PDB file of C-alpha atoms in Angstrom:
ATOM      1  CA  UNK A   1    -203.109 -68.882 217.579  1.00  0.00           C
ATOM      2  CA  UNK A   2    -205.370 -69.516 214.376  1.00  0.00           C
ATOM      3  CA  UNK A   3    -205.547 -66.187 211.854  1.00  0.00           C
ATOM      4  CA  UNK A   4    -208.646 -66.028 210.067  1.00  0.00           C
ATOM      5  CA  UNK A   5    -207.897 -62.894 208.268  1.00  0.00           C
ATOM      6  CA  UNK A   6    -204.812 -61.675 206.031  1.00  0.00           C
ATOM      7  CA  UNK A   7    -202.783 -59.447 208.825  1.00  0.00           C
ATOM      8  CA  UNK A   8    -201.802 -56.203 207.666  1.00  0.00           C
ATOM      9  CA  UNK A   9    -198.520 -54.634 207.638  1.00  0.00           C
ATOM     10  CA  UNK A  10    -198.181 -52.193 210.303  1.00  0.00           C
ATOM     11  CA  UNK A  11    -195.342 -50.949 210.369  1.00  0.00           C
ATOM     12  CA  UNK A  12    -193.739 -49.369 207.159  1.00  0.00           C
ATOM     13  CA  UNK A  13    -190.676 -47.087 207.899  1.00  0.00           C
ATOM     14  CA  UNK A  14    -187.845 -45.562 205.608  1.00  0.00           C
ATOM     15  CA  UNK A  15    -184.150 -45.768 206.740  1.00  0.00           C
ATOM     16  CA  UNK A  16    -181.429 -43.739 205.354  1.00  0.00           C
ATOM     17  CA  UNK A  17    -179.095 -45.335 203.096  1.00  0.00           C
ATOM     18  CA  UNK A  18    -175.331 -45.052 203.249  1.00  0.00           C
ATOM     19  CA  UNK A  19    -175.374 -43.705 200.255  1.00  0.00           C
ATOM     20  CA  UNK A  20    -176.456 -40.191 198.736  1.00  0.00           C
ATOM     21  CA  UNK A  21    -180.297 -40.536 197.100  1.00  0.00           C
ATOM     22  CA  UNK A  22    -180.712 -43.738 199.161  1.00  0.00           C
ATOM     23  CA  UNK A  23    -182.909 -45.513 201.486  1.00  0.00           C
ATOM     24  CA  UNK A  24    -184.294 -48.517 203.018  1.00  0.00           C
ATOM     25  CA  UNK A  25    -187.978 -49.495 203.082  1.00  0.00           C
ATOM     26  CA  UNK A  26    -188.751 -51.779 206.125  1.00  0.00           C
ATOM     27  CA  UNK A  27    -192.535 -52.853 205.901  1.00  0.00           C
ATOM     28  CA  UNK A  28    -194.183 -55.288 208.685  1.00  0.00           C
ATOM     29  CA  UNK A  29    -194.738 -58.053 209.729  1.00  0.00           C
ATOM     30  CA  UNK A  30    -196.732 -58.923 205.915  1.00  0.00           C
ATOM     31  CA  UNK A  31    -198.532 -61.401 205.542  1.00  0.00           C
ATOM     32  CA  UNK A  32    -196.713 -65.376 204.497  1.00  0.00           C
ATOM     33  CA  UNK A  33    -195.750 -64.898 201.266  1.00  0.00           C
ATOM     34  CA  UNK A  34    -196.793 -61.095 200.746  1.00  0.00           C
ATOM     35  CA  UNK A  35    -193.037 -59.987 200.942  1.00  0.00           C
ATOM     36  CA  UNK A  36    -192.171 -61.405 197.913  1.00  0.00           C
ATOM     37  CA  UNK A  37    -194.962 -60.756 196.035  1.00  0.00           C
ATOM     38  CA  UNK A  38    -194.938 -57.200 197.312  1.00  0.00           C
ATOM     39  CA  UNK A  39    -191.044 -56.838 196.925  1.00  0.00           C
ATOM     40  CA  UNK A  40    -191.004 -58.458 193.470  1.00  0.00           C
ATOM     41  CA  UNK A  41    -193.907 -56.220 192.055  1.00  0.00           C
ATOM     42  CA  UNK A  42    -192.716 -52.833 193.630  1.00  0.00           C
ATOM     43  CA  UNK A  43    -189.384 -53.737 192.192  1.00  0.00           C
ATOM     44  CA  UNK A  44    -189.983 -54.525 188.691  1.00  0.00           C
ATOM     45  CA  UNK A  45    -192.552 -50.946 188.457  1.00  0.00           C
ATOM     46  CA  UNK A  46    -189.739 -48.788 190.282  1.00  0.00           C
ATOM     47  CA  UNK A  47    -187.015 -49.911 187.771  1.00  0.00           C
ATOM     48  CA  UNK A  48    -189.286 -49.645 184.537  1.00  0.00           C
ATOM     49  CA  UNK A  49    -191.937 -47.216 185.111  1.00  0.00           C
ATOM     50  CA  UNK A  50    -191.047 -44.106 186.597  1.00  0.00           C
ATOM     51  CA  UNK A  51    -190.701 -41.341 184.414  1.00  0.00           C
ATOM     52  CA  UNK A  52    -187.655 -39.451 184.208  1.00  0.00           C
ATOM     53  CA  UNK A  53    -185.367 -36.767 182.004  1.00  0.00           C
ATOM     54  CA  UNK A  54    -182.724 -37.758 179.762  1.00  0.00           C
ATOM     55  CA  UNK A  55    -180.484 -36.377 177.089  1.00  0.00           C
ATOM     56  CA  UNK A  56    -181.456 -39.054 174.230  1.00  0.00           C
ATOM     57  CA  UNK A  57    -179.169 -37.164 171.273  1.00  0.00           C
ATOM     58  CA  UNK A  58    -176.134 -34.276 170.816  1.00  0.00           C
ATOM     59  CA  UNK A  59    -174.228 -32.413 168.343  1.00  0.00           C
ATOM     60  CA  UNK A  60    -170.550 -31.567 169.281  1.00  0.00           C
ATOM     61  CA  UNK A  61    -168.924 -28.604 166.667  1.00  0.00           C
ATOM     62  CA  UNK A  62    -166.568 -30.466 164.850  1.00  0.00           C
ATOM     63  CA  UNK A  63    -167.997 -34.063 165.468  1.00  0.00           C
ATOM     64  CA  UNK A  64    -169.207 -35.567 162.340  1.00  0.00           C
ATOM     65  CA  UNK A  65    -170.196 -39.028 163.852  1.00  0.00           C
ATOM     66  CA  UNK A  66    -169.394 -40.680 167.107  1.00  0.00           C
ATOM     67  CA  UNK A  67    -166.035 -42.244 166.216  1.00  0.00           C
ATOM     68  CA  UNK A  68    -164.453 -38.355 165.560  1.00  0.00           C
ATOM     69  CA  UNK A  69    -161.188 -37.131 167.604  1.00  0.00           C
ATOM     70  CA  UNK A  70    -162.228 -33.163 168.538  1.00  0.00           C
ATOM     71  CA  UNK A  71    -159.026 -30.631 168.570  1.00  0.00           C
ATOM     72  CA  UNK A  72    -158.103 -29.730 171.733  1.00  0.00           C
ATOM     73  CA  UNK A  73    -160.485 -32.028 173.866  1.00  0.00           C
ATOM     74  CA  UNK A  74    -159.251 -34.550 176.041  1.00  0.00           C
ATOM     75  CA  UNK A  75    -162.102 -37.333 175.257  1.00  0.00           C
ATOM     76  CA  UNK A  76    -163.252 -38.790 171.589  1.00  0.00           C
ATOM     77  CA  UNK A  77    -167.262 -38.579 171.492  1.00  0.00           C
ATOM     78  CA  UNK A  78    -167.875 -41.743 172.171  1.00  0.00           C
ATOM     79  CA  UNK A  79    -166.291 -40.812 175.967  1.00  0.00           C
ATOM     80  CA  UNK A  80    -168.300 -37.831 175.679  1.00  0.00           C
ATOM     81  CA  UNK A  81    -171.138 -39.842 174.395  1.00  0.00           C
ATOM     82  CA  UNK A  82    -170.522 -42.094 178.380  1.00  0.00           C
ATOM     83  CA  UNK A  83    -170.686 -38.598 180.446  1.00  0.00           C
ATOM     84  CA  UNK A  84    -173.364 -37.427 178.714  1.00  0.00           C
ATOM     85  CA  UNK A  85    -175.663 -40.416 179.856  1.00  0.00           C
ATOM     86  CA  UNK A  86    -174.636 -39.349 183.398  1.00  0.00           C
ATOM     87  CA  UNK A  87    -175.663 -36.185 183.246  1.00  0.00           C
ATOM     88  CA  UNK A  88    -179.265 -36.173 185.533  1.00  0.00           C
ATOM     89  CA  UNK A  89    -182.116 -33.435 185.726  1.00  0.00           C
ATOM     90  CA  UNK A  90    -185.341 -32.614 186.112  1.00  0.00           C
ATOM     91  CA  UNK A  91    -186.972 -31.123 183.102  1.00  0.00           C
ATOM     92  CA  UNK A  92    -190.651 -29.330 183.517  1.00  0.00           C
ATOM     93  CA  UNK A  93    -191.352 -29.391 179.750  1.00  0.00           C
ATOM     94  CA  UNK A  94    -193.344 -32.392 177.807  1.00  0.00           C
ATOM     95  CA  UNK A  95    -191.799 -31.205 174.428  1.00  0.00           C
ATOM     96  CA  UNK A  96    -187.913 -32.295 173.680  1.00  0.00           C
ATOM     97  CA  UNK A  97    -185.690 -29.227 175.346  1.00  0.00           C
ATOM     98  CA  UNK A  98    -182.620 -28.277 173.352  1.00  0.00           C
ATOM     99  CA  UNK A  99    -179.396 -27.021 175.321  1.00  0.00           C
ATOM    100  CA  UNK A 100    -176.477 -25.600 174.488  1.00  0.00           C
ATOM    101  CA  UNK A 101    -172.532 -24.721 176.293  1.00  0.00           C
ATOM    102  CA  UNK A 102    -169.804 -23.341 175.110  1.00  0.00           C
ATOM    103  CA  UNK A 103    -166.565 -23.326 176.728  1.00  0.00           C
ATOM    104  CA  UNK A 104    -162.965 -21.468 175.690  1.00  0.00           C
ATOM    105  CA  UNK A 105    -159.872 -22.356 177.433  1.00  0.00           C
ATOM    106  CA  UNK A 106    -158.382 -24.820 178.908  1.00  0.00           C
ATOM    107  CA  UNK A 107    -160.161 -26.830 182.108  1.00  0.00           C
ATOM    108  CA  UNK A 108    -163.020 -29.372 182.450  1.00  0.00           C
ATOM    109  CA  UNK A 109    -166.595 -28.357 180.798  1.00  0.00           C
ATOM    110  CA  UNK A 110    -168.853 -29.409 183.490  1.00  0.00           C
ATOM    111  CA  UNK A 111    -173.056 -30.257 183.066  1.00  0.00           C
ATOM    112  CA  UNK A 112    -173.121 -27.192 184.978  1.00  0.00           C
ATOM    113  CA  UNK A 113    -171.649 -24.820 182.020  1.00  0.00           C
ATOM    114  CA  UNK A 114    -174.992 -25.462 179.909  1.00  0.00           C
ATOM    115  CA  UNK A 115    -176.789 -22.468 178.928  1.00  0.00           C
ATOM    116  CA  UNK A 116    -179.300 -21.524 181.511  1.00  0.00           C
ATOM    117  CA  UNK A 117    -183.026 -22.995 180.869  1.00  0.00           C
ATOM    118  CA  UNK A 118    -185.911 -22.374 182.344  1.00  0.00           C
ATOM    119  CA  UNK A 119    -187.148 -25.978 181.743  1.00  0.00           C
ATOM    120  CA  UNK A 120    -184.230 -27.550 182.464  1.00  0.00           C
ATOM    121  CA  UNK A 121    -182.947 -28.016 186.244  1.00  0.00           C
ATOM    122  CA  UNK A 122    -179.450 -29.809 186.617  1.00  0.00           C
ATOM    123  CA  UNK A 123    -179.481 -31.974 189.656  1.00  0.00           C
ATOM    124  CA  UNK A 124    -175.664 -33.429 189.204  1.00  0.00           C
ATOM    125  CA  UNK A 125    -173.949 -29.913 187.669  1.00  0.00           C
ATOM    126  CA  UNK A 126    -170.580 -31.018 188.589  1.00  0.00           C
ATOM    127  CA  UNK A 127    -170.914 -34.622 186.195  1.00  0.00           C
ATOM    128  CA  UNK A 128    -167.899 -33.982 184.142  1.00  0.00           C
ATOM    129  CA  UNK A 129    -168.134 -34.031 180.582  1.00  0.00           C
ATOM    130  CA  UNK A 130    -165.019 -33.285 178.480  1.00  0.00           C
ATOM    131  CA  UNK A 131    -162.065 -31.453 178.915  1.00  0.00           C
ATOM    132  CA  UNK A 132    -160.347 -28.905 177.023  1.00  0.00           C
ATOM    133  CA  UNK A 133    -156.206 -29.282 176.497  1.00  0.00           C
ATOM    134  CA  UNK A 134    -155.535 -26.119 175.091  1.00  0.00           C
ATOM    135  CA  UNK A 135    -155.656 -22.217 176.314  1.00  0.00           C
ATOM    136  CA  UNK A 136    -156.980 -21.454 173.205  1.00  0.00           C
ATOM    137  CA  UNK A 137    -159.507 -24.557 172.387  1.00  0.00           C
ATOM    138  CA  UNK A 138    -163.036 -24.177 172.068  1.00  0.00           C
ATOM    139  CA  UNK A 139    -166.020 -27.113 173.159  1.00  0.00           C
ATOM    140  CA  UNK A 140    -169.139 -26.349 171.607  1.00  0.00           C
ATOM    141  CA  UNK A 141    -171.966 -28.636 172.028  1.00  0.00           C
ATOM    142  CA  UNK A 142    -175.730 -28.803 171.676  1.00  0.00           C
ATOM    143  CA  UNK A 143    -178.231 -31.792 173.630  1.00  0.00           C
ATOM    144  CA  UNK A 144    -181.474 -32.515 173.207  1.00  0.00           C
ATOM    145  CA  UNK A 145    -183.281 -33.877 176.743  1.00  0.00           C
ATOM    146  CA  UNK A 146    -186.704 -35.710 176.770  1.00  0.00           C
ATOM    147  CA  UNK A 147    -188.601 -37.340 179.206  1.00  0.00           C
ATOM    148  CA  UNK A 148    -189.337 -41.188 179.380  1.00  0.00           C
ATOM    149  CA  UNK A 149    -189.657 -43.849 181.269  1.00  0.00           C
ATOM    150  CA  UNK A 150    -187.437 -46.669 181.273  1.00  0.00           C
ATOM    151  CA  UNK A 151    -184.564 -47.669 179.073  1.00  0.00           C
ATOM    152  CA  UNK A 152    -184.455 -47.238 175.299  1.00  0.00           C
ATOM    153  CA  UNK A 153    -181.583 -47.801 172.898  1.00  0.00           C
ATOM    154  CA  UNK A 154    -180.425 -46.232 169.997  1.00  0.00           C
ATOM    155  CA  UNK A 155    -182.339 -49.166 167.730  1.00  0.00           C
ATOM    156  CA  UNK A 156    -185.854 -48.477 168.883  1.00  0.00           C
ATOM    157  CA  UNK A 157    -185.202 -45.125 167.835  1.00  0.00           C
ATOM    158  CA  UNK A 158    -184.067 -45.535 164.021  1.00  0.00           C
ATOM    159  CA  UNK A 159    -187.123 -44.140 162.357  1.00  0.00           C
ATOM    160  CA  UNK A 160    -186.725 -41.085 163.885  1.00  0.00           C
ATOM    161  CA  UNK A 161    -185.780 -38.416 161.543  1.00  0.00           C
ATOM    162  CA  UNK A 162    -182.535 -37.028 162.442  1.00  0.00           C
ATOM    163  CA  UNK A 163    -180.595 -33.770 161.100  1.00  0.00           C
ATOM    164  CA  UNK A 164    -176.947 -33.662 159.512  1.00  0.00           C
ATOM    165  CA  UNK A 165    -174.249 -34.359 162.821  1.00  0.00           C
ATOM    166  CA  UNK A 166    -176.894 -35.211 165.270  1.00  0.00           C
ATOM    167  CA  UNK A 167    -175.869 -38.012 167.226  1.00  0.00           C
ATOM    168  CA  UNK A 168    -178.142 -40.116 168.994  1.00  0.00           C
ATOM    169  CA  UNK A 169    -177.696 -42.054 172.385  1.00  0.00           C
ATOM    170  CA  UNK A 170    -179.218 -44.640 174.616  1.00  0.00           C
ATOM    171  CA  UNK A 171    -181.664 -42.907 176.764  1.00  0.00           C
ATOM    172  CA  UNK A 172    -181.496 -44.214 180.546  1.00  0.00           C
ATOM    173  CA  UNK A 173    -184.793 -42.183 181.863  1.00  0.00           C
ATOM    174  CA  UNK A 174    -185.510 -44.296 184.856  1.00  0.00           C
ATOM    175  CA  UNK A 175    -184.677 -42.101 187.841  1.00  0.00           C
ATOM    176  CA  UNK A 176    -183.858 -45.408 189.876  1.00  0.00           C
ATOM    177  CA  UNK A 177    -180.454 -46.460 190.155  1.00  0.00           C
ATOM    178  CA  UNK A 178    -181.167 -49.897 191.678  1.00  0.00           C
ATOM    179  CA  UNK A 179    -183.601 -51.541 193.915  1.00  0.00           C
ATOM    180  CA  UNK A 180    -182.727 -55.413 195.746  1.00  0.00           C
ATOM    181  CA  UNK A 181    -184.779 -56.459 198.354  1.00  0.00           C
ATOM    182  CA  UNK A 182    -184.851 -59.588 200.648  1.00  0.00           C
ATOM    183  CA  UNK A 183    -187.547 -60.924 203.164  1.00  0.00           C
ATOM    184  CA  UNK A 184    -186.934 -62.148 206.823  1.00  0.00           C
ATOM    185  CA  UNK A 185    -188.774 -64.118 209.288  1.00  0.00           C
ATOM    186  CA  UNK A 186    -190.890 -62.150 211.652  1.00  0.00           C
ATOM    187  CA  UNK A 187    -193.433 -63.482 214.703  1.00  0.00           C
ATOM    188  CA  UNK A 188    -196.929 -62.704 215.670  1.00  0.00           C
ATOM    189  CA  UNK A 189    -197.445 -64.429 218.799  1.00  0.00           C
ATOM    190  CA  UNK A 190    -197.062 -68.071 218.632  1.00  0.00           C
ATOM    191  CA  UNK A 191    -196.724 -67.818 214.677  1.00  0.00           C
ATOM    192  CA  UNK A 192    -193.309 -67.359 213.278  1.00  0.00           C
ATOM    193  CA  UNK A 193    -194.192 -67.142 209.421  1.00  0.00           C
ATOM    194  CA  UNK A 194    -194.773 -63.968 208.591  1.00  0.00           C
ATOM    195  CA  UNK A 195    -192.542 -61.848 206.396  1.00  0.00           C
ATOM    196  CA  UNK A 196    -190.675 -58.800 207.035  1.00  0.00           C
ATOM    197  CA  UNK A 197    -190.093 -56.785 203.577  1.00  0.00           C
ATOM    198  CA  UNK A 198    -186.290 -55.127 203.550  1.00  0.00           C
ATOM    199  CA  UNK A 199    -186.004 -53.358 199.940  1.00  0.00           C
ATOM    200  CA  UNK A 200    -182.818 -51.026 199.433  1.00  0.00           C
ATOM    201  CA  UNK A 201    -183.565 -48.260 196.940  1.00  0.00           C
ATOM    202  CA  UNK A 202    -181.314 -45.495 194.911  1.00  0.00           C
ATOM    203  CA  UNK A 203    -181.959 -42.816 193.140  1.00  0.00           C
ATOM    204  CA  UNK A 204    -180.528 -40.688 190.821  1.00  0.00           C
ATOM    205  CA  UNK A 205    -181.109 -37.403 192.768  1.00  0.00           C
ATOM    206  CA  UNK A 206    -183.873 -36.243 190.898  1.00  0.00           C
ATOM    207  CA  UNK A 207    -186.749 -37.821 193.099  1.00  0.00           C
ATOM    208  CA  UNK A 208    -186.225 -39.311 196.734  1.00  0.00           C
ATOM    209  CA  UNK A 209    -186.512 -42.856 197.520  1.00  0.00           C
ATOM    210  CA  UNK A 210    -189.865 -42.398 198.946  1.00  0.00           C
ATOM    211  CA  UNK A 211    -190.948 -40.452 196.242  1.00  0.00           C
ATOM    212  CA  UNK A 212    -190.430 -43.626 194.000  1.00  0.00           C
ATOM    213  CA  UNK A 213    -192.086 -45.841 195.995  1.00  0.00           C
ATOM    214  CA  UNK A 214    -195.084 -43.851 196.327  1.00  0.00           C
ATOM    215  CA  UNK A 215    -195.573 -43.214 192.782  1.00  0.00           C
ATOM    216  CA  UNK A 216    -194.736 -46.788 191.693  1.00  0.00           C
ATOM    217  CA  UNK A 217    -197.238 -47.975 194.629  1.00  0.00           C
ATOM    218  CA  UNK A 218    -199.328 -45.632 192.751  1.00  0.00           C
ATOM    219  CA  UNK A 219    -198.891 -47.536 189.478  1.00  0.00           C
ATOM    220  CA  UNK A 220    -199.718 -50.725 191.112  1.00  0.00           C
ATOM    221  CA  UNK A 221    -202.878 -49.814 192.752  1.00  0.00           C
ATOM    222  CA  UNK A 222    -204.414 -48.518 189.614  1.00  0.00           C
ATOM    223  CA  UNK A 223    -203.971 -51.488 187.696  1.00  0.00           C
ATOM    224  CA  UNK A 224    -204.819 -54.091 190.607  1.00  0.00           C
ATOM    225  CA  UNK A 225    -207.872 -51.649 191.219  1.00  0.00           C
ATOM    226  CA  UNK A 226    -209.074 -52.793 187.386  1.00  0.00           C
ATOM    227  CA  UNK A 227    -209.302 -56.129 188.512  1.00  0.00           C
ATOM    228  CA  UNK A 228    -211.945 -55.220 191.615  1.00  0.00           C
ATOM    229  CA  UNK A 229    -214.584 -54.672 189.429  1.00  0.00           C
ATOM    230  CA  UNK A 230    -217.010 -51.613 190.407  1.00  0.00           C
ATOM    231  CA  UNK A 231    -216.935 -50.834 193.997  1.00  0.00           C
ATOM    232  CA  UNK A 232    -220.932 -50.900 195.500  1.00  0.00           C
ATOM    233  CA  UNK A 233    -221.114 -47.449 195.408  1.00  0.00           C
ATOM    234  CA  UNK A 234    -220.745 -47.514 191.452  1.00  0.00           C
ATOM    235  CA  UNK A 235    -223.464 -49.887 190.951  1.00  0.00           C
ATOM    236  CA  UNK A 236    -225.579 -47.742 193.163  1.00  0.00           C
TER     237      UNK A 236
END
């Protein structure tokens, strides 16, 4: 059986992953070669260019730089520093959000202990982030959160200005956790060539796994559209 056009996929299903905030795409049968170039695409856009929320610098009473021990807390800052960048929410503000928690007495000081914020919704509250030794200890701590895309380290940041005991962080604002993705085999008739798109995806909770690939298929379309040229009703 000859094809004399490209065959489209029909067949494009999500299945739920074994773990929390994950899924599987299954999208066929594509055309020979189309998984790839559809897996490796979607893949590179869902890990670098979904925007996302993360706390990118914090201030700990006490904490002078990142290498201080705090009295009667557990963790040095630069643990603190490693639950912070766990810490995952959804933040309905364009402008940098400030937050602050206080905690007295002894226990762990949870994200969930922040200060209430309208612009600020905590999707992993229970993310631990230090813990006080001491009936009578205090934690005291103040976080800035921003939206991003992507990864960015502390370097790219250097020029910022910065104010006396703020302490900045890597910024992880991708809201995938990871994406892999393999192609099979799949038949159309006599042919046996055509490709069967498996991509596993995780998220960090604040947008599904179909949520991401929508809005990165979104990303692609608008910059493949660019290479169309106008459409015949534009020249019209």
């Amino acid at each position: 059986m000859a094809i004399d056009h490209i065959v489209l996929p029909s067949t494009v299903v999500f299945e739920p992953g074994a773990e929390p905030h994950s899924a599987t795409l299954v999208m066929e049968p594509c055309f020979q070669g189309y998984g790839t170039t559809i897996g490796n695409a979607m893949r590179r856009v869902l890990l670098s260019s979904l925007p996302g929320a993360a706390i990118t610098a914090f201030k700990i009473s006490g904490a002078t730089h990142e290498f201080t021990s705090i009295e009667n807390v557990l963790e040095d800052v630069v643990e603190i520093a490693l639950n912070l960048k766990q810490v995952r929410m959804r933040v309905h503000s364009d402008q940098p959000v400030r937050l602050t928690l206080s905690k007295k007495g002894e226990g762990v000081v949870t994200a969930g202990d922040f200060d209430a914020n309208a612009d600020v919704e905590m999707v992993n509250p229970k993310q631990p982030i230090a813990t006080v030794t001491d009936a009578k200890g205090l934690f005291e701590i103040e976080v800035i959160v921003e939206k991003g895309r992507g990864f960015i380290p502390t370097e790219d940041r250097e020029d910022e200005e910065s104010e006396m005991g703020l302490i900045k962080i890597d910024a992880m604002f991708s809201p995938v956790r990871s994406v892999a993705f393999r192609v099979e085999p799949v038949r159309i008739g006599d042919i046996t060539n055509f490709d069967k798109l498996i991509m596993d995806i995780e998220t960090d909770g604040t947008l599904s796994p179909e949520e991401a690939v929508a809005q990165s298929a979104s990303v692609l379309i608008q910059h493949i559209a660019l290479l169309g040229g106008p459409s015949p009703s534009d020249t019209e």
